[in-house]
mmCIF file of C-alpha atoms in Angstrom:
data_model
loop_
_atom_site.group_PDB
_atom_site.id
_atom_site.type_symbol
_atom_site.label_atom_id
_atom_site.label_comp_id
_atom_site.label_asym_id
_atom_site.label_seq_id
_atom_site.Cartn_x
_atom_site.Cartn_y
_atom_site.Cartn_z
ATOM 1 C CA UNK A 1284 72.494 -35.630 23.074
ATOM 2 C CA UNK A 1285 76.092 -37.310 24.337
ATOM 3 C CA UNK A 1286 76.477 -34.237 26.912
ATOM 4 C CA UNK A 1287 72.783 -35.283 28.330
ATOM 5 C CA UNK A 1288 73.703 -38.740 28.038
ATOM 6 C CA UNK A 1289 76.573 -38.590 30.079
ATOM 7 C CA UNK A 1290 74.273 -36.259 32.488
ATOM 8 C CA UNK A 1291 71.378 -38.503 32.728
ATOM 9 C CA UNK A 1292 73.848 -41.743 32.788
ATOM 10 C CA UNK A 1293 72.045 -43.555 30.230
ATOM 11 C CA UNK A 1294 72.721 -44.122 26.411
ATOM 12 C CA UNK A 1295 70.180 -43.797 23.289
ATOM 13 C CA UNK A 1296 68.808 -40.635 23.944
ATOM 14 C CA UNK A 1297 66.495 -38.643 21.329
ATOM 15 C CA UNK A 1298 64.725 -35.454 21.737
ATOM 16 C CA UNK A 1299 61.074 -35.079 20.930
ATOM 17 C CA UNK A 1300 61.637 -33.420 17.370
ATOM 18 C CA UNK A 1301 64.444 -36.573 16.427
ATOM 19 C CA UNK A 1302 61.274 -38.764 17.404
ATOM 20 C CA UNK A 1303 58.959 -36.890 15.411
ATOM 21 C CA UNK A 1304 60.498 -38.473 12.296
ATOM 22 C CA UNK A 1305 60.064 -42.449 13.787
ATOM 23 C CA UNK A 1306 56.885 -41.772 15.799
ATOM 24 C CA UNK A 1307 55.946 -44.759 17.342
ATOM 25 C CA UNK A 1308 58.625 -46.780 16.590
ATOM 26 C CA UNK A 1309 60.232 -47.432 19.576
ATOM 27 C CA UNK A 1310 59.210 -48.086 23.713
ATOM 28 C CA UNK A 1311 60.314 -44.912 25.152
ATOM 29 C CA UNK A 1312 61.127 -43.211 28.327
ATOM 30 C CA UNK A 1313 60.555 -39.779 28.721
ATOM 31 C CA UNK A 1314 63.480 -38.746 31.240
ATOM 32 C CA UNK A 1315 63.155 -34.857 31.577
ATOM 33 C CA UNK A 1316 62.692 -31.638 29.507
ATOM 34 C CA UNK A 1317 66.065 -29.453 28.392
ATOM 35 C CA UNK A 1318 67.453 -26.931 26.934
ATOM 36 C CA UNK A 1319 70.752 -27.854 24.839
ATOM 37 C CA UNK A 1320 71.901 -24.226 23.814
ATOM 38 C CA UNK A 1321 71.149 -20.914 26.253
ATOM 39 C CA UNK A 1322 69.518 -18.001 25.777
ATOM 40 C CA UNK A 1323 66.195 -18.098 23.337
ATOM 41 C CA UNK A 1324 66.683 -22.211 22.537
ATOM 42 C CA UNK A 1325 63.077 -23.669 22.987
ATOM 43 C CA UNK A 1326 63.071 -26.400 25.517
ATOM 44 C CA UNK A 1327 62.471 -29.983 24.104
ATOM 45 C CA UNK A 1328 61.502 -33.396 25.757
ATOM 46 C CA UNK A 1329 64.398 -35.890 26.066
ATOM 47 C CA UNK A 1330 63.844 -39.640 25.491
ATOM 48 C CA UNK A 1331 65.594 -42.637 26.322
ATOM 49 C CA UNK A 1332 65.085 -45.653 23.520
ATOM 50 C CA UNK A 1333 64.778 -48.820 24.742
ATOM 51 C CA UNK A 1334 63.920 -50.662 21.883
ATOM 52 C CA UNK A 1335 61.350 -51.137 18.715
ATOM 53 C CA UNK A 1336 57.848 -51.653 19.485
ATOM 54 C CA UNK A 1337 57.948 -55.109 17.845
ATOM 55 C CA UNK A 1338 60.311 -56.019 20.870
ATOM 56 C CA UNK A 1339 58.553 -56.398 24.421
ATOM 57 C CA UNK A 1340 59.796 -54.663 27.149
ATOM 58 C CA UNK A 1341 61.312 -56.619 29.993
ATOM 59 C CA UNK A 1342 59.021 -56.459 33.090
ATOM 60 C CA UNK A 1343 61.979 -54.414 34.901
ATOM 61 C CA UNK A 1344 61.816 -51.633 32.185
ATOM 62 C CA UNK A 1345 58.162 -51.041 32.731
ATOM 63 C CA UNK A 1346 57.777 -50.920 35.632
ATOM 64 C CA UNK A 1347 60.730 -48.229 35.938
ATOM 65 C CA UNK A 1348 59.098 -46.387 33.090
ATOM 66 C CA UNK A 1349 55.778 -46.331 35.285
ATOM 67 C CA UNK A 1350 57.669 -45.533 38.547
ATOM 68 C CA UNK A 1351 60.020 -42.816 37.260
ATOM 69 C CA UNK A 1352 57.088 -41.194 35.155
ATOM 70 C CA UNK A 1353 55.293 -40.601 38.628
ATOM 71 C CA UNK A 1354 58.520 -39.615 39.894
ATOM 72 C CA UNK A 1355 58.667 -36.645 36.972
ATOM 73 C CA UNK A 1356 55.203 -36.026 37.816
ATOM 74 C CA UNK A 1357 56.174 -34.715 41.535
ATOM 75 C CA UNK A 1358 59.320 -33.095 40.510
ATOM 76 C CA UNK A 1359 57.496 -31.032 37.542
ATOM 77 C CA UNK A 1360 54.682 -30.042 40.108
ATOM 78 C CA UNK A 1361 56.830 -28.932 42.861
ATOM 79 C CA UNK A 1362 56.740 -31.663 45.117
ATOM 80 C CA UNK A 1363 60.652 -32.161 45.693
ATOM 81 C CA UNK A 1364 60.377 -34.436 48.969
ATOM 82 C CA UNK A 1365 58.014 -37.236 47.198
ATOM 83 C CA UNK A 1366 59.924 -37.045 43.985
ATOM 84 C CA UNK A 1367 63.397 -37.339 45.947
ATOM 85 C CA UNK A 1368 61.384 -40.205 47.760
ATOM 86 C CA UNK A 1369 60.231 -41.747 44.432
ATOM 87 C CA UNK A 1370 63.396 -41.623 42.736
ATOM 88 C CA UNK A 1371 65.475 -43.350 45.352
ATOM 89 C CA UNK A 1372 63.291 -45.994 45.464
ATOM 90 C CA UNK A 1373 64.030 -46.319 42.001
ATOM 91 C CA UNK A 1374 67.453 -46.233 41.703
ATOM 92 C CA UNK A 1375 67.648 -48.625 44.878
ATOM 93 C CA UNK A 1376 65.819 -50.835 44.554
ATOM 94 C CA UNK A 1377 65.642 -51.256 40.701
ATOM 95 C CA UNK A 1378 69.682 -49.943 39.654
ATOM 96 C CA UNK A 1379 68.705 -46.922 38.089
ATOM 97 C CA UNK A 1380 71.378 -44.329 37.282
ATOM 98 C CA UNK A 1381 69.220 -41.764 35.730
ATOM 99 C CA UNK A 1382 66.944 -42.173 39.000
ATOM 100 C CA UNK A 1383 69.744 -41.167 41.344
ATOM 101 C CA UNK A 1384 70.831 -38.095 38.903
ATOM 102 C CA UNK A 1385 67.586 -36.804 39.086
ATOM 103 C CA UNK A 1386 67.032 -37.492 42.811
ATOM 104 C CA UNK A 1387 70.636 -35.493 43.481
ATOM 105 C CA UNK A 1388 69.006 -33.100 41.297
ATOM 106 C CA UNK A 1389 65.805 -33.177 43.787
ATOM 107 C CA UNK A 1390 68.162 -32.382 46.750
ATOM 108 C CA UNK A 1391 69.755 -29.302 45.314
ATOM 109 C CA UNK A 1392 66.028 -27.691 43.941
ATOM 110 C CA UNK A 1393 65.183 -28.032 47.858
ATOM 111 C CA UNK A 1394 67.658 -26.576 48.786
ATOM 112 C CA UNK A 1395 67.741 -23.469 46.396
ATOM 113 C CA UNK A 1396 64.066 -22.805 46.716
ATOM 114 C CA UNK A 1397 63.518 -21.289 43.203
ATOM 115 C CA UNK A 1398 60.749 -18.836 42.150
ATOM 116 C CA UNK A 1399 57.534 -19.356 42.596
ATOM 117 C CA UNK A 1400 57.779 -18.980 38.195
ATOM 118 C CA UNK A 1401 60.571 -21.912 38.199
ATOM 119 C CA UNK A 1402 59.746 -24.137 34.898
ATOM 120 C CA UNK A 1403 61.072 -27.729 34.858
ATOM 121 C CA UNK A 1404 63.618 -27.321 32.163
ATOM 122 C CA UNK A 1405 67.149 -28.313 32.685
ATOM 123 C CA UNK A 1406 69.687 -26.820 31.301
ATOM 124 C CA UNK A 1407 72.408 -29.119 30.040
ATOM 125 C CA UNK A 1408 75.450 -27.081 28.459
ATOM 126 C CA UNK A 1409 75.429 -25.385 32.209
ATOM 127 C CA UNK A 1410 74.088 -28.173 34.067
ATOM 128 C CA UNK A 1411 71.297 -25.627 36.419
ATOM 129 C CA UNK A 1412 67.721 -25.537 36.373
ATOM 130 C CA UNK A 1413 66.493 -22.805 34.106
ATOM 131 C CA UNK A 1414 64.668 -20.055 35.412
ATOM 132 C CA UNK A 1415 62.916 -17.539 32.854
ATOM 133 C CA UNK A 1416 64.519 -14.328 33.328
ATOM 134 C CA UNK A 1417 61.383 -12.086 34.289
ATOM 135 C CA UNK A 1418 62.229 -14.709 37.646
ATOM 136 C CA UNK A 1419 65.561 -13.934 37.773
ATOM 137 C CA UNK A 1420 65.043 -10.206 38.110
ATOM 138 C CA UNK A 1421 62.171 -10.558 40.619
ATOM 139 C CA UNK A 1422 62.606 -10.175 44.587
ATOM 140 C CA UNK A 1423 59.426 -12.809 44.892
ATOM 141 C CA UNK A 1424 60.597 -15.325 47.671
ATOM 142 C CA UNK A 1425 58.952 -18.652 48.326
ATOM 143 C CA UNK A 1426 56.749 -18.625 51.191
ATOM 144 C CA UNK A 1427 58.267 -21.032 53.913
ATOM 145 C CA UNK A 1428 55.907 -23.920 54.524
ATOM 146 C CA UNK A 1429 53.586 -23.204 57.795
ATOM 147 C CA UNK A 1430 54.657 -25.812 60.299
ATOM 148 C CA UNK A 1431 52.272 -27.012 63.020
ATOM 149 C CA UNK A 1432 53.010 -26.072 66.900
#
C-alpha cells in the first residue's frame, strides 16, 4: 500500500482483505478499488484508516467521507463531469488531496473515453485505469453524447 499511498496522497491505507482481519475496528474511508500487481491479480477495495471506532470522527472527516463516497458513486457509474464537479468541491473547499487525485483522474477518463466495458479499477504499479482485455481488443467506440440544436 505505500505506492497507493503516495498515489492517493494520504497515509494509513488497508485493502479490504487486511481489514477483514480487524472488521469493524476502525472509521474508514473507502477511497477507490485497485489492482496492485497486473495481469490475473483480483481487484481489491482500498481504505483509508482514520481511527478506532471508540474515537469519534471530527465533523470535517464525515462529512468528506459522505461527500467523496457520492463522489465515487458518479465516477464508478460513468458520470465523469459530476464526479470531477464533486471532487473539486471537495478538495477546495475541505483540503482534500486524495479529492484532487481523483478529480485529475476524472479529467483524463473524459478525455480517453474508454469502452463502453471500462470497470472502475485502477491500476497502481502502472498508474492507468484498467480495462479487461476482451475491451482492449474490441473496435466498440463510445457513442458521442446527442447535443441539442
Amino acid at each position: 500500500c505505500k505506492v497507493a499511498g503516495s498515489l492517493y496522497q494520504c497515509s494509513l491505507l488497508a485493502t479490504s482483505e487486511t481489514l477483514s482481519c480487524v472488521s469493524g475496528l476502525f472509521w474508514l474511508r473507502e477511497i477507490d478499488r485497485i489492482m496492485i500487481g497486473v495481469g490475473d491479480t483480483p481487484a481489491t477495495c482500498l481504505y483509508q484508516i482514520h481511527c478506532r471506532k471508540e474515537h469519534t470522527l471530527t465533523l470535517t472527516q464525515s462529512k468528506v467521507a459522505d461527500m467523496y463516497g457520492e463522489a465515487l458513486t458518479s465516477y464508478r457509474t460513468r458520470n465523469w463531469g459530476d464526479a470531477w464537479t464533486r471532487f473539486e468541491q471537495i478538495s477546495d473547499t475541505m483540503g482534500d488531496p486524495t479529492s484532487f487525485v481523483m478529480k485529475e483522474r476524472c479529467l483524463q477518463l473524459i478525455n480517453i473515453a474508454p469502452p463502453r466495458r471500462w470497470e472502475p479499477i485502477w491500476c497502481v504499479q502502472r498508474n492507468v485505469p484498467y480495462v479487461p482485455p476482451q475491451a482492449v481488443n474490441s473496435t466498440e467506440v463510445e457513442a458521442e453524447p446527442e447535443t441539442s440544436s
